[in-house]
Coordinates of C-alpha atoms in Angstrom, one line a residue:
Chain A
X32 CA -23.2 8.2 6.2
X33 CA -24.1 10.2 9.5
X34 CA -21.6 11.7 11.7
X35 CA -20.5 10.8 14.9
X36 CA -22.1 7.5 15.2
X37 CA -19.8 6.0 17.0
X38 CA -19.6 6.4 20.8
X39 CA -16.0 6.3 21.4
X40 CA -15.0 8.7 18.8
X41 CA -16.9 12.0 20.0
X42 CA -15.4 14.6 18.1
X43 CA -13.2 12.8 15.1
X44 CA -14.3 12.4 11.3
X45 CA -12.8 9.1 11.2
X46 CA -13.6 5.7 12.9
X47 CA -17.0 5.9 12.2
X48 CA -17.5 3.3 9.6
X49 CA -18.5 -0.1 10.5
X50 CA -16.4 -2.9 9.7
X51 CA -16.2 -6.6 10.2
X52 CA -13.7 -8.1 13.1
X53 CA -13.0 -11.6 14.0
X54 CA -13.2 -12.6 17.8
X55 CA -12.0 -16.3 19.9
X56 CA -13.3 -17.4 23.1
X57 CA -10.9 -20.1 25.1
X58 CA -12.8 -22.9 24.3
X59 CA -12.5 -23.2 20.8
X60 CA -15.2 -21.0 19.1
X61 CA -14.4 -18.4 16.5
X62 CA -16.8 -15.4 16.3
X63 CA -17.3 -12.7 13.5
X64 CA -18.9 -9.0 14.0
X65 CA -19.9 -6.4 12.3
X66 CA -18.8 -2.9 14.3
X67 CA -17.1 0.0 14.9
X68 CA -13.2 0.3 16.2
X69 CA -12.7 0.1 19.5
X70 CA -12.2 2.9 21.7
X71 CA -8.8 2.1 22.2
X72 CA -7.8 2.7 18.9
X73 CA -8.9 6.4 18.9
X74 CA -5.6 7.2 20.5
X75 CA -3.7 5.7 17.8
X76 CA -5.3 7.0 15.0
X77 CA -5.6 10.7 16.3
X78 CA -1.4 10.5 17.1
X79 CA -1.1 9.7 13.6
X80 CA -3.6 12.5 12.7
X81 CA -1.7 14.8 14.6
X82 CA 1.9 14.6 13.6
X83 CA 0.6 14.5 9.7
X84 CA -1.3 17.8 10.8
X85 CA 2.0 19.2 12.5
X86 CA 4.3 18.5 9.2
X87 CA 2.0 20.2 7.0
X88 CA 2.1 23.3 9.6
X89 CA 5.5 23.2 9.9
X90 CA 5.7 22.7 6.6
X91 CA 3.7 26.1 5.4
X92 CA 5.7 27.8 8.1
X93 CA 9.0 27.3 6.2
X94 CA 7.3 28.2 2.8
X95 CA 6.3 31.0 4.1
X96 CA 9.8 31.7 5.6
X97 CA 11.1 31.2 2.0
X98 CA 13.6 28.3 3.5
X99 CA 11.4 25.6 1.3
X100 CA 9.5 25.4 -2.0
X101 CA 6.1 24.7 -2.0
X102 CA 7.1 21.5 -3.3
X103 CA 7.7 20.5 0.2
X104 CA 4.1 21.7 1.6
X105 CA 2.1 20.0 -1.0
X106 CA 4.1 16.9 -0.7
X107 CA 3.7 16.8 3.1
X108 CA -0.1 17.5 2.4
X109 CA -0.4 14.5 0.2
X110 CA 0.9 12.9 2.8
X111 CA 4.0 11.5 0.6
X112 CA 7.9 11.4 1.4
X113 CA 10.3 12.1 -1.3
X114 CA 10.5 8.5 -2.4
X115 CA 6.8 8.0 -3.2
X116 CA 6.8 11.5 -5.0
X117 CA 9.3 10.7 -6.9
X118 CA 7.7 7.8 -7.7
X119 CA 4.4 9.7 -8.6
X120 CA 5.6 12.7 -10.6
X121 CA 8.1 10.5 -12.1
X122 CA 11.2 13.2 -11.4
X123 CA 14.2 11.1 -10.2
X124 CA 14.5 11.2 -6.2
X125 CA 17.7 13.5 -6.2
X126 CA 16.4 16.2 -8.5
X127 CA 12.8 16.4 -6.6
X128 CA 15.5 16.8 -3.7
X129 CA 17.2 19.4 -5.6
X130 CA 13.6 21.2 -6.1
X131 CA 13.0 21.9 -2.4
X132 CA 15.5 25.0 -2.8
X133 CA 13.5 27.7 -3.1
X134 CA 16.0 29.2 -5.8
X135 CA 16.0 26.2 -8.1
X136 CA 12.4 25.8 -7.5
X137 CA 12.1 29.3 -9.2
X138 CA 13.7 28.9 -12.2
X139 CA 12.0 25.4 -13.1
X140 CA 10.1 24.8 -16.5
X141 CA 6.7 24.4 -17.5
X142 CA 7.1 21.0 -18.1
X143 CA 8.3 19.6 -14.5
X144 CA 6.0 21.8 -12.5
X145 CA 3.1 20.5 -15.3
X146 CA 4.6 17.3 -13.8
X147 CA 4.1 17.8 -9.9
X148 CA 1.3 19.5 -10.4
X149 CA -0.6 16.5 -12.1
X150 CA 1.3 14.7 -8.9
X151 CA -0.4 16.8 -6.2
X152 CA -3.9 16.7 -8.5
X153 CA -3.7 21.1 -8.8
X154 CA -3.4 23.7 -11.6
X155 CA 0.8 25.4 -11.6
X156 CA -0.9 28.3 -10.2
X157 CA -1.8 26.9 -7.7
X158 CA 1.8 25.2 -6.9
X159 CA 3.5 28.0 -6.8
X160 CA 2.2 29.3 -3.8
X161 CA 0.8 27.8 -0.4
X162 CA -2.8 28.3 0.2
Chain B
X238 CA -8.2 13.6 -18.7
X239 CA -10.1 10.3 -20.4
X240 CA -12.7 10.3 -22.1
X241 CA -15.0 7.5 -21.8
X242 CA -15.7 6.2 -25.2
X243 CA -19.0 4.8 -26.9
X244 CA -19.2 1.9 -25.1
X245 CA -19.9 3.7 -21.5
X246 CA -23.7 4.6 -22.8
X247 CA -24.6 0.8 -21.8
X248 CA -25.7 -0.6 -18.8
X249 CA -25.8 -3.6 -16.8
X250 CA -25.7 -4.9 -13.3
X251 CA -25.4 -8.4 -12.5
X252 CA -26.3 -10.3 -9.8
X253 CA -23.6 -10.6 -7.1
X254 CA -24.1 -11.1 -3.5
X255 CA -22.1 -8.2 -1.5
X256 CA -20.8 -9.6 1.7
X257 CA -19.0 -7.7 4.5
X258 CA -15.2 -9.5 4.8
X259 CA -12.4 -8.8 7.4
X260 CA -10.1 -8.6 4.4
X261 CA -10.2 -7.0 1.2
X262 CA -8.5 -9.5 -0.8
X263 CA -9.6 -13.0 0.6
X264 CA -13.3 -11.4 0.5
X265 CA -13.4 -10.5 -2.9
X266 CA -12.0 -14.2 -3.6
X267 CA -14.3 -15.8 -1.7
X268 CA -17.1 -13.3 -3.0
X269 CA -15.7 -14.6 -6.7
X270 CA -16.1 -18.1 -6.0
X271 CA -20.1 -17.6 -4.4
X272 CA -20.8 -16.0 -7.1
X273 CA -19.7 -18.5 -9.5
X274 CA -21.4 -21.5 -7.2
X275 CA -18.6 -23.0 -5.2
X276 CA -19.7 -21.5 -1.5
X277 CA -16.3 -20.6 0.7
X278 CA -15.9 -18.7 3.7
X279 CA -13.7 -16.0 3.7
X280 CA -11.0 -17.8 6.3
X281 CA -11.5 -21.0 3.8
X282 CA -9.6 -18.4 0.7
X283 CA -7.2 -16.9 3.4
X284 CA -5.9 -20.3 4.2
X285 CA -5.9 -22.0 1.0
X286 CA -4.4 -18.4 -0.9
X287 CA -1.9 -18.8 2.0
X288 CA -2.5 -14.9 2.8
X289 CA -1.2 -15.5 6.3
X290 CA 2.8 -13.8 6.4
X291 CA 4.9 -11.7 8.5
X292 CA 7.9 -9.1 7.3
X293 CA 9.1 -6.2 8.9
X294 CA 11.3 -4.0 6.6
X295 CA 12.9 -1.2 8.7
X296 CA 14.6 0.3 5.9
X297 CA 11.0 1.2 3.6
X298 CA 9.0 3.8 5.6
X299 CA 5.1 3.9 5.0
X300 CA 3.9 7.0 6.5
X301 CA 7.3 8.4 8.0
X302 CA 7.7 5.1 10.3
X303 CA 9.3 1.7 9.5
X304 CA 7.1 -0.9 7.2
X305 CA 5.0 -3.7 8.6
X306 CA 3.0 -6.4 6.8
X307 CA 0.8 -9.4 8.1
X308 CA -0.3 -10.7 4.8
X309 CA 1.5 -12.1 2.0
X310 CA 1.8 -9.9 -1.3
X311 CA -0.7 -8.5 -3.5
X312 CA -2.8 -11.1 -5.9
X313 CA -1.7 -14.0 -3.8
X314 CA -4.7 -15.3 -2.0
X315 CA -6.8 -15.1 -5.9
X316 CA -3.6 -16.7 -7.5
X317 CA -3.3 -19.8 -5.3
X318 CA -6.6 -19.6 -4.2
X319 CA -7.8 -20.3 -7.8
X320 CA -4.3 -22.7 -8.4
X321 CA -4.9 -25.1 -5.6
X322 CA -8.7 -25.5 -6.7
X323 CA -7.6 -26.3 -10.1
X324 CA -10.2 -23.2 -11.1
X325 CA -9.8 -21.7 -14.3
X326 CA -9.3 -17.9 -13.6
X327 CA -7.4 -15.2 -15.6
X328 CA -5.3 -12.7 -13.8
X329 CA -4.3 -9.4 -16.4
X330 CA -1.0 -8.6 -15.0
X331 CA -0.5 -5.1 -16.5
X332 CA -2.1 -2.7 -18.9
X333 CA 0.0 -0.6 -20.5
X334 CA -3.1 2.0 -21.7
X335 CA -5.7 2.9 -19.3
X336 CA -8.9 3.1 -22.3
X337 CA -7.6 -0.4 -23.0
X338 CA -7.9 -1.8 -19.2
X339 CA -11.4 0.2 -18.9
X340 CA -12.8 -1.0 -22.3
X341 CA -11.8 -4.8 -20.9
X342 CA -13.4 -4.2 -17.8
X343 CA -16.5 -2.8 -19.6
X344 CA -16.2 -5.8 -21.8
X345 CA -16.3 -8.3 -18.7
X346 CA -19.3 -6.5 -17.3
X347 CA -21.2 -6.7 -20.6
X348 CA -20.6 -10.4 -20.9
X349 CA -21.6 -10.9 -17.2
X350 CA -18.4 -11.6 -15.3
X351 CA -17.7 -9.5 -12.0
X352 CA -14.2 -8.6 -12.2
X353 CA -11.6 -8.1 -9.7
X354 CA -9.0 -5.4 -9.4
X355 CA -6.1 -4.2 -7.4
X356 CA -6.4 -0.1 -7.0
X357 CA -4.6 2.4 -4.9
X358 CA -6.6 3.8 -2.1
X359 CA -5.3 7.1 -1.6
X360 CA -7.7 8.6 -4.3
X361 CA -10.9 5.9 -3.7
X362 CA -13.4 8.1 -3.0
X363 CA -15.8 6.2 -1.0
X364 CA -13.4 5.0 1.8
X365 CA -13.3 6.6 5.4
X366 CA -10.8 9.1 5.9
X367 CA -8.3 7.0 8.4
X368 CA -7.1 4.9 4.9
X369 CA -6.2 8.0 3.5
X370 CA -2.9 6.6 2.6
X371 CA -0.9 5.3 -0.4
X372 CA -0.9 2.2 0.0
X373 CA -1.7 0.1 -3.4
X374 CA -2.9 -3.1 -2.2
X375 CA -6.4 -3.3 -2.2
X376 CA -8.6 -5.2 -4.0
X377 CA -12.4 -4.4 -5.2
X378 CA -14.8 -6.5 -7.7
X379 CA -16.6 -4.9 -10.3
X380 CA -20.1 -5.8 -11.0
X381 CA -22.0 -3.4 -12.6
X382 CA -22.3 -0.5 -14.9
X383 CA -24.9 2.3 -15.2
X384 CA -24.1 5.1 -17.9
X385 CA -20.4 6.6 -16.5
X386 CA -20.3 4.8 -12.8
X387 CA -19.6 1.6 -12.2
X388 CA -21.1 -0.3 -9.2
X389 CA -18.6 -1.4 -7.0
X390 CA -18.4 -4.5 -4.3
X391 CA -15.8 -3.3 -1.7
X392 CA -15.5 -6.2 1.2
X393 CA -14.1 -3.8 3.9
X394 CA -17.5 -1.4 3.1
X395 CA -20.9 -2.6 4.6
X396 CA -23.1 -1.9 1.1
X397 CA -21.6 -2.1 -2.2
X398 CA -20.6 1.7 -3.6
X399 CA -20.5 3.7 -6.7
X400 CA -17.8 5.1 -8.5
X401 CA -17.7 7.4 -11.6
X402 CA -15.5 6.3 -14.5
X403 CA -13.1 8.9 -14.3
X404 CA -12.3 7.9 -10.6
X405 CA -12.2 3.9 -11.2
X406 CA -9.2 5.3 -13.8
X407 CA -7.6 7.3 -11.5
X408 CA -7.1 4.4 -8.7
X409 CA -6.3 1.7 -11.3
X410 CA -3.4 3.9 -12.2
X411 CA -2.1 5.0 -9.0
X412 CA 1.2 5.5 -8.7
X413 CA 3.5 4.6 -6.4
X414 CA 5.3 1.4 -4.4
X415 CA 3.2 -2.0 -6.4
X416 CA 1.4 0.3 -8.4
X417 CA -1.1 -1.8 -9.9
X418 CA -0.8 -1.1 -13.2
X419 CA -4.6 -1.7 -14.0
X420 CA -4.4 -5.0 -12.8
X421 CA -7.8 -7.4 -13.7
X422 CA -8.7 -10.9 -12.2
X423 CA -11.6 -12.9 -12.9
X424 CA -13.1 -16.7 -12.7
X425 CA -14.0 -18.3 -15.8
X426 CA -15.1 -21.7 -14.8
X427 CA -15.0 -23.8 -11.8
X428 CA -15.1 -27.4 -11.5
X429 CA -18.4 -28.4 -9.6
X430 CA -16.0 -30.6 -6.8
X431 CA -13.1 -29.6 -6.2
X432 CA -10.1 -31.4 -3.8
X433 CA -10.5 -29.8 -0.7
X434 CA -7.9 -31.5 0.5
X435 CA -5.2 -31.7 -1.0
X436 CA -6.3 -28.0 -1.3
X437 CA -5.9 -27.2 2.3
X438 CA -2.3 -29.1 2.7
X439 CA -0.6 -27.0 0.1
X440 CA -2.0 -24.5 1.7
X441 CA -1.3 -24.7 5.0
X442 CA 2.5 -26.3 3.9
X443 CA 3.2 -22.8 2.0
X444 CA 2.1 -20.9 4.9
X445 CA 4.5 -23.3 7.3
X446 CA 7.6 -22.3 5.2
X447 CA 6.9 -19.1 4.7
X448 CA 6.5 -18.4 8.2
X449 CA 9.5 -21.0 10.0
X450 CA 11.7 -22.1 6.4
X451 CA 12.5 -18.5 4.4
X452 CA 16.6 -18.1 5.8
X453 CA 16.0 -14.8 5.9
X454 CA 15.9 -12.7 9.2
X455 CA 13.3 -10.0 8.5
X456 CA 10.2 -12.3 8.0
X457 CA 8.4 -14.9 9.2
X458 CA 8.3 -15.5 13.1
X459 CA 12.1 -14.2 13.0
X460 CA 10.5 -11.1 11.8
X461 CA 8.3 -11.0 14.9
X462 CA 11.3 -11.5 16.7
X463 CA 13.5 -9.0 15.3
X464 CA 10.7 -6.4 15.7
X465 CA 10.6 -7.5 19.4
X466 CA 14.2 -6.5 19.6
X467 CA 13.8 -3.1 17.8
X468 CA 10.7 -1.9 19.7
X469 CA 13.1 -2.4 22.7
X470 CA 15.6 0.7 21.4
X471 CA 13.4 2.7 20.0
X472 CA 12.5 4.9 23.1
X473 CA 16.4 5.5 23.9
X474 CA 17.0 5.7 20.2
X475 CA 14.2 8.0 18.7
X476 CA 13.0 10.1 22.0
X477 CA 9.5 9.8 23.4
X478 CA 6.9 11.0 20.3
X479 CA 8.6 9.2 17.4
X480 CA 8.7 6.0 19.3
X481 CA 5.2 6.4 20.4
X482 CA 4.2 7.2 16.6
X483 CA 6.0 3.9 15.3
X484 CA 4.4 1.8 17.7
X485 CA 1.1 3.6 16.9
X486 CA 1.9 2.6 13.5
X487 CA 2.4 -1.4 14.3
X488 CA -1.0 -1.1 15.8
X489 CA -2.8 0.5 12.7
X490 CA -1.7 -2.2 10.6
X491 CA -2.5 -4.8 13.0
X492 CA -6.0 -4.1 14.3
X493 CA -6.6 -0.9 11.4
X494 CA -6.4 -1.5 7.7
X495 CA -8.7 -4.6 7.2
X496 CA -7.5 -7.6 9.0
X497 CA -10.5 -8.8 10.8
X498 CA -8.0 -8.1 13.8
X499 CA -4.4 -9.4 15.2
X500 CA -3.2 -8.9 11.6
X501 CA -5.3 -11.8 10.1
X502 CA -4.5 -14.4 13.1
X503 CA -8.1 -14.5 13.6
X504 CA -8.7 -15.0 9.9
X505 CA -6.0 -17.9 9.9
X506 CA -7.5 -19.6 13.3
X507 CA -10.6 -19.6 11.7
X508 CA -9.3 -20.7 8.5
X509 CA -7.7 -23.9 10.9
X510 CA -10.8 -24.8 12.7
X511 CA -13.1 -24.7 9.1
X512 CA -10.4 -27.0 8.1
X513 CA -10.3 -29.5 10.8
X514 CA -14.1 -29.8 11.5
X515 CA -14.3 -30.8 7.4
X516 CA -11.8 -33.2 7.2
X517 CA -12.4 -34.1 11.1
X518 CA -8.3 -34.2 11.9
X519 CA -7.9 -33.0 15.5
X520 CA -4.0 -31.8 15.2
X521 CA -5.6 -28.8 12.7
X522 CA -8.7 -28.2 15.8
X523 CA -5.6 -28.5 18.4
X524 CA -3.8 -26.1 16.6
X525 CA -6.7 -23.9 15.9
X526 CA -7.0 -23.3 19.6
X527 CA -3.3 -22.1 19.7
X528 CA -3.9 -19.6 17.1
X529 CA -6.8 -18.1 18.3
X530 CA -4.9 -17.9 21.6
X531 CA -2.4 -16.3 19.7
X532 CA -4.4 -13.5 18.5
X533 CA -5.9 -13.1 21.5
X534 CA -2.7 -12.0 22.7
X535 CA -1.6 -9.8 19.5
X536 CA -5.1 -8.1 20.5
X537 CA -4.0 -7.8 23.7
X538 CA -0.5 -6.2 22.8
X539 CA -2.5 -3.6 20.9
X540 CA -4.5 -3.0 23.5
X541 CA -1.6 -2.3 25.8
X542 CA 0.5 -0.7 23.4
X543 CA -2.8 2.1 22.7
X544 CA -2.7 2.6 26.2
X545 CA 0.7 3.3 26.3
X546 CA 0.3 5.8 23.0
X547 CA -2.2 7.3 25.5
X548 CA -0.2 7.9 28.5
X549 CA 3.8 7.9 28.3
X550 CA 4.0 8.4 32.1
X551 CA 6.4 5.2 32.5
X552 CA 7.2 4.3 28.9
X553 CA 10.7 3.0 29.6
X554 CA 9.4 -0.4 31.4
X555 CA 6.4 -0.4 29.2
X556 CA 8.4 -0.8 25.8
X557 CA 10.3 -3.7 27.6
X558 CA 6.8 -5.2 28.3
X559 CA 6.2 -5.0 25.3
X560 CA 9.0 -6.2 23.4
X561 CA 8.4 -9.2 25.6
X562 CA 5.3 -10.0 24.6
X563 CA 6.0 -9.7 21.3
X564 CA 8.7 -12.5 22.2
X565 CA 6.2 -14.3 23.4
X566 CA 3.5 -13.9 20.7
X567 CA 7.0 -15.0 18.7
X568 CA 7.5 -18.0 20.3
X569 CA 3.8 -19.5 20.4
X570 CA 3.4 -18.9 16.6
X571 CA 6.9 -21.1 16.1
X572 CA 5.0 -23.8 18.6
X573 CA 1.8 -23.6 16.6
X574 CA 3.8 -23.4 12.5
X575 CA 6.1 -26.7 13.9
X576 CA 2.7 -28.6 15.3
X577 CA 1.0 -27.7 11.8
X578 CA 4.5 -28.7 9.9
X579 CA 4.4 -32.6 11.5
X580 CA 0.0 -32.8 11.0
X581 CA -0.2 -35.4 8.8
X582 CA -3.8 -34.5 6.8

C-alpha cells in the first residue's frame, strides 16, 4: 500500500485504505462505492488517536515517577482497560488491580509476570521496565 | 509457540471470487453462497441473517467510552442466513486446542471448501491501523494454502491477503470479550431453489421484534432513544473532551468499522428494495425509501457531530441538536419497523 493516498488525510497513517460505502438518493435508488473515508471523519479518528497517545504518556510519566507499575504502561499501550487484561492474561480483575502498586508489582513471581508478559506479546525483561 | 505439523507442506488454492462488502460478516456469507452457486447480494444475507440491531450498553466500555452496536451478535447473519434457506452449513462453535482447529481448517482447504471464521482483529496483521482495537467480531474466509500462509478473503479489504500460520493462530485465539474460541463455519450443500420468500419474511419479522418487541430499554429503537437522552448530559456531566471523545466514539462505529455507512441502514434499505423489486410488493419499496431516508439522516448526524468534534466553540446547543436528531432518527425508524410489521408479503 502507498502512503498518503488519500487527500483528506495529509499527514495520518490511517484512513488510507479504500473501502466500500453504501449511498441513497431521494428518489429511491441505492448506490454502492468503493473509496476512501470522508474528510470529515479525520477529526474523529485523530481525537481518538490522541487521547490513546496522551494515556500512554501519562502513563510512562507515572512509571517513571514510581507511583505505577509498568503493568499500567503496557496495558494502556495495548490499548486495554483492566477488564479486558484481565480477561487476556487470565489474572482475576482485582489482583491485576492489586499489581498496579509498584510494591506488590516487585515482589510478583515468575509465573504471573510469564503471564502478562505473553498478554502484552514481550519477554519479562522487557516488562519490568518502560521503554 | 505452535508448530505447524506435517500437514502444512501441502498446498492448495481454490477458486473463490473475492468481492469488496460493506460488512465483514454479511460479505463473507454472501461470498459463501457465490461460491457455492446460489448468487446473493450482500444486503440480500444482511436482511435474511437479520444482521440489522441496535443496543447501547453504557455500563461495558470499548475503548474508555460507553459500548455501541448496530448489528446483531456474532455468527448471526451465517446462522439464519443458512437456517432460513434451508442450506446445509456447519458452524464449529469452539475448539478447545488450537493444532486441532488449524488441522480442521487445513482439512477443509484440502477437500476444497472455503471456510469461514470469527478472529480478533487487534493482532490481524493486514488491517489498517484505525481497527487497531480489540474487538472479536470479525469474520474472514479461508481459501487457500501455500506451504505456512494461508490465503485469506477479507470483505472489508479490496484484494484478498496473506497470512502466515502462526498469525491465523494467534487471532483465532484472541482473547478477550466473545473471544472466538477458533470458531469455523462453512456450506456443505445448497439446494439449487431455495424459498425466497418465506426467506425474506422471517427475516424481516425477526428484525421487526428485535428492533420495536424486546421489553427491554437499552435496545432496539428505545435504545436510540435512550442514547438521545444521554448524549444530552454528557457535556454538563463529563466536561468538554470526554464528551467530545464519546461522541467521537458513536461516530466510529457508525460510519468507521465496516458498515457500508449509518451503521448498516444503508445495508438494510438496500436489503428492502432487493426485496420488493423481486417479489414486486410496494409496502417493502415504500418502506425502502424511509430507510434510506433514514440513513441519510444517521449520515447526516455524523457529519454534524464530526464537526462538532472539530470545533467545541458552542457545544452546549450543539449536543441538544444532536440529541434531537437522534430523537428524530428514533422516531422514523419506529414509523418505518411498524409499516414493515403490518406488510403482508
Amino acid at each position: 500500500m502507498e502512503k498518503n493516498q488519500n487527500p483528506g488525510f495529509k499527514d495520518q497513517d490511517f484512513g488510507q485504505s479504500k473501502e466500500l460505502f453504501y449511498y441513497y438518493q431521494d428518489g429511491g435508488n441505492y448506490d454502492k462505492k468503493v473509496g476512501f473515508h470522508p474528510e470529515s471523519d479525520a477529526v474523529i479518528l485523530q481525537q481518538a488517536w490522541d487521547l490513546f497517545k496522551e494515556r500512554i504518556e501519562a502513563a510512562r510519566k507515572k512509571v517513571i515517577d514510581g507511583e505505577t507499575s509498568p503493568v499500567v504502561y503496557y496495558m494502556e499501550k495495548n490499548l486495554l482497560d483492566p477488564l479486558n487484561l484481565s480477561m487476556m492474561a487470565g489474572i482475576s480483575i482485582w489482583r491485576v488491580k492489586r499489581h498496579f502498586k509498584p510494591r506488590v508489582f516487585q515482589r510478583l513471581n515468575e509465573k504471573t509476570l510469564e503471564k502478562y508478559a505473553t498478554a502484552f506479546n514481550i519477554t519479562i525483561d522487557q516488562l519490568k521496565k518502560v521503554e | 509457540m505452535i508448530i505447524p505439523d506435517m500437514m502444512s507442506t501441502e498446498t492448495n488454492i481454490i477458486k473463490y471470487n473475492h468481492r469488496q462488502a460493506g460488512h465483514c460478516e454479511s460479505g463473507a456469507t454472501s461470498n459463501l453462497f457465490a461460491f457455492n452457486g446460489l448468487e446473493i447480494s450482500e444486503p440480500m444475507a444482511f436482511g435474511i441473517g437479520n444482521g440489522l440491531f441496535f443496543s447501547y450498553l453504557p455500563f461495558l466500555k470499548l475503548q474508555f467510552a460507553p459500548m455501541i452496536t448496530f448489528r446483531n451478535f456474532p455468527n448471526m447473519v451465517f446462522r439464519k442466513g443458512t437456517e432460513y434457506l434451508g442450506v446445509d452449513a456447519t458452524v464449529r462453535k469452539s475448539i478447545k486446542d488450537p493444532k486441532e482447529a488449524m488441522k480442521a481448517l487445513d482439512e477443509n482447504i484440502m477437500k476444497g471448501i472455503p471456510t469461514g471464521l470469527q478472529v480478533g482483529v487487534f493482532k490481524l496483521t493486514f488491517f489498517p491501523p484505525e481497527y487497531r482495537m480489540h474487538y472479536n467480531m470479525h469474520n474472514l474466509v479461508v481459501f487457500g494454502k501455500e506451504g505456512n500462509n494461508y490465503h485469506v478473503s477479507d470483505t472489508v479489504m479490496e484484494t484478498p491477503q496473506i497470512i502466515s500460520y502462526e498469525d491465523l493462530v494467534q487471532v483465532r485465539y484472541a482473547k478477550g470479550a466473545f473471544a472466538p474460541k477458533g470458531k469455523m463455519y462453512w456450506i456443505n450443500s445448497i439446494v439449487p431453489d431455495p424459498d425466497f420468500k418465506t426467506a425474506i419474511k422471517k427475516g424481516i419479522k425477526r428484525t421487526v421484534y428485535d428492533m420495536i418487541k424486546i421489553p427491554f430499554p437499552l435496545v432496539g429503537v428505545k435504545g436510540i432513544r435512550w442514547l438521545a437522552g444521554d448524549v444530552k448530559k454528557w457535556q454538563k456531566k463529563l466536561g468538554n473532551d470526554k464528551a467530545s471523545f464519546y461522541l467521537g466514539q458513536i461516530l466510529r462505529m457508525a460510519e468507521e468499522f465496516g458498515t457500508g455507512g449509518a451503521g448498516y441502514r444503508y445495508i438494510f434499505g438496500s436489503f428492502l428494495q432487493e426485496a420488493g423489486v423481486m417479489l414486486s410488493n410496494d409496502g417493502l419499496l415504500e418502506t425502502s425509501d424511509m430507510m434510506g431516508k433514514t440513513a441519510n439522516k444517521w449520515r447526516e448526524f455524523t457529519y454534524l457531530g464530526a464537526r462538532n468534534c472539530k470545533d467545541r466553540s458552542k457545544p452546549e446547543e450543539d449536543y441538544g441538536m444532536l440529541s434531537n436528531m437522534l430523537r428524530e432518527i428514533a422516531n422514523d425508524e419506529e414509523k418505518v419497523y411498524r409499516k414493515l410489521d403490518k406488510i403482508i408479503i
